[in-house]
Coordinates of C-alpha atoms in Angstrom, one line a residue:
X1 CA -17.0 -6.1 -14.6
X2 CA -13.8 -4.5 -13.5
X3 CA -11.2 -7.7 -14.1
X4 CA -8.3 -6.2 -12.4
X5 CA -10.4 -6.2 -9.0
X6 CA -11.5 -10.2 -9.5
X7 CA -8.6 -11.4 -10.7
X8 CA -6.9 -9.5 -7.4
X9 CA -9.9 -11.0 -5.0
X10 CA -9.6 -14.3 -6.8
X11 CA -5.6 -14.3 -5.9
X12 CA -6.3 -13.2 -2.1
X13 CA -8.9 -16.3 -1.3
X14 CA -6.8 -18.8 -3.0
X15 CA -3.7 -17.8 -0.7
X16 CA -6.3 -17.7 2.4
X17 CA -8.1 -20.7 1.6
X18 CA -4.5 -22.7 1.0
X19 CA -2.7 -21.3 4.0
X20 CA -5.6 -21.7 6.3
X21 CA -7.5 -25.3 5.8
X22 CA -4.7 -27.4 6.9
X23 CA -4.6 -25.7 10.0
X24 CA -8.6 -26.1 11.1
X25 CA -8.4 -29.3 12.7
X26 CA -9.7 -30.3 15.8
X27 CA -6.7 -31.8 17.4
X28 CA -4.7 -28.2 17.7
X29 CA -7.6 -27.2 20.4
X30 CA -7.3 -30.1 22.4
X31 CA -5.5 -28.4 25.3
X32 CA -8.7 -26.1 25.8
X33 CA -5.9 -23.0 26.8
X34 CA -6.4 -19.8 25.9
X35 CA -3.7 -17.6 24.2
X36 CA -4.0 -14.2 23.0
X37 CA -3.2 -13.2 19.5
X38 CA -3.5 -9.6 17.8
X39 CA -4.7 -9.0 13.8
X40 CA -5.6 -6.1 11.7
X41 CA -8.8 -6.2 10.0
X42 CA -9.3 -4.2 6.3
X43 CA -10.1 -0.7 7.3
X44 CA -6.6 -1.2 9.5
X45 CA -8.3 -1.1 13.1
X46 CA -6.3 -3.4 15.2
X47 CA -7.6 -5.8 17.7
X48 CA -6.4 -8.3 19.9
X49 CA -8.1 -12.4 21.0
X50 CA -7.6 -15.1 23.1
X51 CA -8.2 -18.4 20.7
X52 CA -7.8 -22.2 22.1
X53 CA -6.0 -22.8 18.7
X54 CA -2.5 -23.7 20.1
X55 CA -1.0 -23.2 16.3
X56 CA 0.9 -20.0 14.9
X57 CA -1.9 -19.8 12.2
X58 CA -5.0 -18.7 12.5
X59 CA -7.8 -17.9 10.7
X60 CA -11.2 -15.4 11.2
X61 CA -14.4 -16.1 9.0
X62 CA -17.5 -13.6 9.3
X63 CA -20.5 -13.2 7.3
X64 CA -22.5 -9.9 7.7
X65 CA -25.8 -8.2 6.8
X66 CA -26.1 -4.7 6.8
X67 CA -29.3 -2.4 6.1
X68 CA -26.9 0.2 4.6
X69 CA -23.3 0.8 3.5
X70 CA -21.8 3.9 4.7
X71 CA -17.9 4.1 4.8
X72 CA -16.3 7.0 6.6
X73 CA -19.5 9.1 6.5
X74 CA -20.3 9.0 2.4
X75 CA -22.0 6.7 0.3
X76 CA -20.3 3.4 -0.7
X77 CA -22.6 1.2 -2.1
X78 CA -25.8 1.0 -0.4
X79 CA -28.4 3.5 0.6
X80 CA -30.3 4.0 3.8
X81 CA -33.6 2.9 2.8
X82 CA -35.2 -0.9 3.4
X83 CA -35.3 -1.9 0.2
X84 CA -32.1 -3.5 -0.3
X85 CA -29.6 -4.8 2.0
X86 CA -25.6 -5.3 1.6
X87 CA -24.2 -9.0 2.3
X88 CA -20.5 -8.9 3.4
X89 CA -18.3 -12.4 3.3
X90 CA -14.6 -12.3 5.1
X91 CA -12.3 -14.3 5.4
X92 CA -8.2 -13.5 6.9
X93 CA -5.8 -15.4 8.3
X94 CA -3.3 -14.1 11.0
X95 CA 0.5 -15.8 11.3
X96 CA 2.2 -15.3 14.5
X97 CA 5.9 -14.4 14.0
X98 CA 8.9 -14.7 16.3
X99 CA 8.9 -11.7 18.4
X100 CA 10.2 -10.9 21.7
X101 CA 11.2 -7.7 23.9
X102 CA 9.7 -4.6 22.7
X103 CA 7.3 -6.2 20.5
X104 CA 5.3 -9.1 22.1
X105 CA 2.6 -10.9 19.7
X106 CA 3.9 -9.5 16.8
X107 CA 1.3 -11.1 14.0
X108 CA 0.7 -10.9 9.9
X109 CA -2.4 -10.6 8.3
X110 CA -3.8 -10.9 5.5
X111 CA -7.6 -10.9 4.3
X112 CA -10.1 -10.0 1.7
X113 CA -13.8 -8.7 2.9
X114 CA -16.2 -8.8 0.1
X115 CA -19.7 -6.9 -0.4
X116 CA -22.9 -7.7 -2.3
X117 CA -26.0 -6.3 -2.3
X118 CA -29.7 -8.2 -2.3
X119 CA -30.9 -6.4 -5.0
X120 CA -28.3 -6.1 -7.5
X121 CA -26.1 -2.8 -8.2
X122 CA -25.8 -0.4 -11.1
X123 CA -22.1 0.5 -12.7
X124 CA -20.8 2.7 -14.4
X125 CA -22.3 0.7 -17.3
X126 CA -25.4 0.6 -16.2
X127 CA -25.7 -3.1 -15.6
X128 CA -26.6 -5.2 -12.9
X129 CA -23.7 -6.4 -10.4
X130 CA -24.2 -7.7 -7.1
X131 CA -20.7 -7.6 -6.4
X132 CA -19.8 -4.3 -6.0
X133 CA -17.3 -4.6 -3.2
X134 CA -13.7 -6.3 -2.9
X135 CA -10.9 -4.9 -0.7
X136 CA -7.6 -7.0 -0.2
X137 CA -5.3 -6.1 2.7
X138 CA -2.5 -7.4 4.5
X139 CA -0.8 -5.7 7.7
X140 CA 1.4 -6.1 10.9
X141 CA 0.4 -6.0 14.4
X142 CA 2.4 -6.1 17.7
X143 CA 1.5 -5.8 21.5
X144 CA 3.6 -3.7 22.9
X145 CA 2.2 -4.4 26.5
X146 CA -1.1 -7.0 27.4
X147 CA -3.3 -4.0 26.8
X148 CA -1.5 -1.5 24.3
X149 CA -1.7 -3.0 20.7
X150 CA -0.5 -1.1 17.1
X151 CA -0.3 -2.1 13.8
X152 CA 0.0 -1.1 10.2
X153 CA -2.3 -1.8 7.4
X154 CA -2.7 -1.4 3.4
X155 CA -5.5 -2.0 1.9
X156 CA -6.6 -1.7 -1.8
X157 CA -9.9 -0.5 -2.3
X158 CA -11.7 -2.6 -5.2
X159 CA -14.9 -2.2 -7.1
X160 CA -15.7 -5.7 -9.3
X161 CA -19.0 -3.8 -10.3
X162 CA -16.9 -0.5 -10.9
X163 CA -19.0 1.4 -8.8
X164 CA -15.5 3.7 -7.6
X165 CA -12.2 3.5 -9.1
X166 CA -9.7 1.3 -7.1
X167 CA -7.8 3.4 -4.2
X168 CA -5.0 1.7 -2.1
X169 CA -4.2 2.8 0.9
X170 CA -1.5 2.4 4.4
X171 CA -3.5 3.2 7.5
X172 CA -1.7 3.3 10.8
X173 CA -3.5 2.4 14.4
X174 CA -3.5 2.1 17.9
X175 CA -5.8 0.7 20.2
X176 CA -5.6 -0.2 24.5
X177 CA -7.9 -3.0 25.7
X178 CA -9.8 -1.7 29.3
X179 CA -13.7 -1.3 29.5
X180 CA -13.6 1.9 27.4
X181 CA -11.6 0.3 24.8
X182 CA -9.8 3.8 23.2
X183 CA -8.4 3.7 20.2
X184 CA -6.6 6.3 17.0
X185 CA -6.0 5.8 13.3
X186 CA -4.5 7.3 10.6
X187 CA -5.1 6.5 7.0
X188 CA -3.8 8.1 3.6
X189 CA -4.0 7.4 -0.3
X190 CA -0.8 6.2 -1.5
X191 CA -2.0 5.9 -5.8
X192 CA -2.5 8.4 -7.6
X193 CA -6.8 8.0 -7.8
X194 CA -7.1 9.7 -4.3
X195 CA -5.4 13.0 -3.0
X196 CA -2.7 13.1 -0.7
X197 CA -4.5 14.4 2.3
X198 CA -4.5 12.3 5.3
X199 CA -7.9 10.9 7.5
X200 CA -7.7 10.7 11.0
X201 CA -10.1 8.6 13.4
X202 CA -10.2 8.8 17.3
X203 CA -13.0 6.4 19.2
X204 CA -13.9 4.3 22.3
X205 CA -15.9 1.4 23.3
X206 CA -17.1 1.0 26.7
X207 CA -18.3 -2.4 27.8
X208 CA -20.1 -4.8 29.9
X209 CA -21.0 -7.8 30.4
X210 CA -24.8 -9.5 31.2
X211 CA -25.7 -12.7 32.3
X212 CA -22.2 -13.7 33.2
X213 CA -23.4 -16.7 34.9
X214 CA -25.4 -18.1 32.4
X215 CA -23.7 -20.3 29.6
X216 CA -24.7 -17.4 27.1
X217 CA -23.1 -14.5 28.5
X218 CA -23.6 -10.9 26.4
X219 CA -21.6 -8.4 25.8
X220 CA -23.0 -4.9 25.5
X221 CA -20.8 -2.1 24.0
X222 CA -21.0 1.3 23.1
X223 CA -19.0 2.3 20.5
X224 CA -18.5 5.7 19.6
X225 CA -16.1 7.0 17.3
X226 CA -15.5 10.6 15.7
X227 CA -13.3 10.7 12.2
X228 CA -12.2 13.3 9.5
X229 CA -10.3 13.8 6.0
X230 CA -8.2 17.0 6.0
X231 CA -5.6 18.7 3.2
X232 CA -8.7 17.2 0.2
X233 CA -8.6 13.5 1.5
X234 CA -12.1 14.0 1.0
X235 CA -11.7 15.4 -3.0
X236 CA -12.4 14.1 -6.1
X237 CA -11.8 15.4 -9.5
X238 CA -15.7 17.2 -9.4
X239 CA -15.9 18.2 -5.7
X240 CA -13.3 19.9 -3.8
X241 CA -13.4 19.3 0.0
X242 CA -10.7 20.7 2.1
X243 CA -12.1 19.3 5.2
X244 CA -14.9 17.5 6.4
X245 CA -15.7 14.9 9.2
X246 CA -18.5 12.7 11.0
X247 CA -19.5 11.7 14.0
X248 CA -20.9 7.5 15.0
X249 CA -22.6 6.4 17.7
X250 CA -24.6 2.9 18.3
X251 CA -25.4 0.2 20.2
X252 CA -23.9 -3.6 19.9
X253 CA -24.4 -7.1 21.8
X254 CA -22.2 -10.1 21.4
X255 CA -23.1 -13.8 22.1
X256 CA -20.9 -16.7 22.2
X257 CA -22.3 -19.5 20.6
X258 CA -21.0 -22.3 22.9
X259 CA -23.1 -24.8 21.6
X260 CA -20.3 -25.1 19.2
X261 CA -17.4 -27.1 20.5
X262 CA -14.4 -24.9 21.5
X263 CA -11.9 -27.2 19.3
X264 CA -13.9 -25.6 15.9
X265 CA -13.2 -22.1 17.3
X266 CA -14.6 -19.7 18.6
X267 CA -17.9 -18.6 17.3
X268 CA -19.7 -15.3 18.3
X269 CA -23.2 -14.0 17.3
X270 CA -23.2 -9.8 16.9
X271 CA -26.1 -7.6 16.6
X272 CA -25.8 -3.5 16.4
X273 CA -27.3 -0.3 15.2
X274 CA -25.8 2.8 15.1
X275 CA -26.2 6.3 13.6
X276 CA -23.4 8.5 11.9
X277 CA -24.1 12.6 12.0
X278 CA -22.4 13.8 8.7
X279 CA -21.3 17.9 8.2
X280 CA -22.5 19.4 5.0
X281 CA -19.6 18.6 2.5
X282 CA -20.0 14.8 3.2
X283 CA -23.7 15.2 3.1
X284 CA -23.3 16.7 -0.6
X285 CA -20.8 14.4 -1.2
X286 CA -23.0 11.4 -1.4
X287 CA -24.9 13.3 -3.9
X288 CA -28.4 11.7 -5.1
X289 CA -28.1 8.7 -2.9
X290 CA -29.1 10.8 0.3
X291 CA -27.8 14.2 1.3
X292 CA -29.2 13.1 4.9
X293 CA -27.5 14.5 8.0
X294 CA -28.4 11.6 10.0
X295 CA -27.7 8.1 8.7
X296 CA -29.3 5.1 10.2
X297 CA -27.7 1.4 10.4
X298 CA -28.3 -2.0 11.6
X299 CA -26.0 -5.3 11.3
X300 CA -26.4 -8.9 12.5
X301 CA -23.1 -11.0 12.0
X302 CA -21.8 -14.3 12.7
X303 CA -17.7 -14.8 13.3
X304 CA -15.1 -17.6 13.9
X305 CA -11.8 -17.6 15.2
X306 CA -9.5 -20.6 15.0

């Protein structure tokens, strides 16, 4: 097991667990007002909230299951087909600064997102370990208007297993909140494991809502997205790759789960699938684990905000 990756993962829930549990009490929701607050998650998209937690702390638990584990159009961990399925655990908490002017809701984040798999997963050992996943981030976030909102991100990119060597990494976004939800990235290595090309992500997310008059309203979305890793982002030392991108496309509901009192948060219920069209140099790139133009996925996932 790599130790450098669980002694980092071990670090980053310690600081989240003691920075957060103080802070999840009932009597900081009392008011019942909403407030909006912005956060960056570990892949550096940036997103923005309302919460009832009147507090400058707050804190975003999900757990996920996912039928496959694609990340930027390659392989990462799981494969396409049913047999297996990849659990993902997160947990981040968001401090809002003093900010003003310019920069309105300026926030810090910090988080670790975790992935296992049901059936086990093979390293470069050979041996069976679930844990294959671990990536650490913290970043800043700012609203520059109620609708415009940016922020900056580095992650580190860990393998406990040591499925893939450790790659850390500043991404930069930008996203604006209407019903098609638009939004840009850009992401490069900054180690010396990755090359110094740069990836570039562009994407919207129309929406709308169904039985709003029902105390279990949905949200459908659309998201779509289009990404691509140019000057070898892409590379590794046995497979060169100037260029190469993807396209996504899917389908996603939310639900909030009101039966849950608003002072423990907000909890939401998600369900998608989507499916991400690969070019031939990401398709090779996966090697044995599927050279598959087409990738399938589904998800179901339960959140909280405080």
């Amino acid at each position: 097991m790599n130790t450098s990756s669980v002694k980092t993962t071990a670090i980053a829930y310690a600081a989240l667990i003691c920075s957060g549990t103080a802070y999840m009490t009932p009597a900081m929701a009392a008011s019942g007002k909403k407030h909006t607050i912005s956060y960056v998650n570990y892949v550096g998209d940036v997103t923005q909230s309302k919460t009832t937690n009147s507090g400058k702390i707050h804190v975003r638990v999900r757990l996920k299951a996912m039928s496959a584990d694609y990340f930027r159009g390659t392989y990462n961990g799981v494969e396409k087909d049913l047999d297996t399925a990849a659990i993902a655990p997160m947990i981040s908490t968001t401090i809002e600064l003093p900010s003003g002017g310019t920069f309105e809701g300026l926030a810090l984040s910090i988080g670790t997102l975790d992935r296992v798999t049901t059936n086990g997963h093979g390293n470069t050992n050979d041996q069976l370990s679930p844990w294959y996943k671990s990536n650490n981030y913290v970043g800043l976030s700012a609203r520059f208007t109620k609708k415009w909102t940016a922020g900056i991100t580095y992650t580190a990119y860990t393998s406990p297993s040591g499925l893939f060597a450790t790659s850390q990494q500043i991404t930069v976004a930008s996203a604006y909140k209407n019903w098609l939800h638009p939004s840009i990235k850009f992401a490069t290595a900054i180690d010396s494991t990755r090359n110094d090309g740069v990836y570039a992500q562009v994407g919207i997310e129309p929406n709308i809502k169904v039985f709003k008059n029902t105390n279990y309203p949905v949200k459908l979305s659309l998201p779509l997205s289009v990404g691509g890793g140019f000057n070898d982002f892409y590379s590794t030392d046995s497979d060169h790759i100037n260029q190469a991108g993807f396209a996504n496309g899917g389908v996603a509901a939310t639900m909030p789960m009101k039966f849950i009192p608003s002072d423990y948060g907000s909890w939401k219920l998600h369900a998608g699938a989507n499916v991400t069209a690969r070019d031939d140099d990401l398709r090779h790139r996966s090697g044995e684990h599927t050279d598959d133009t087409f990738i399938p996925m589904g998800y179901v996932e339960i959140s909280l905000l405080y």
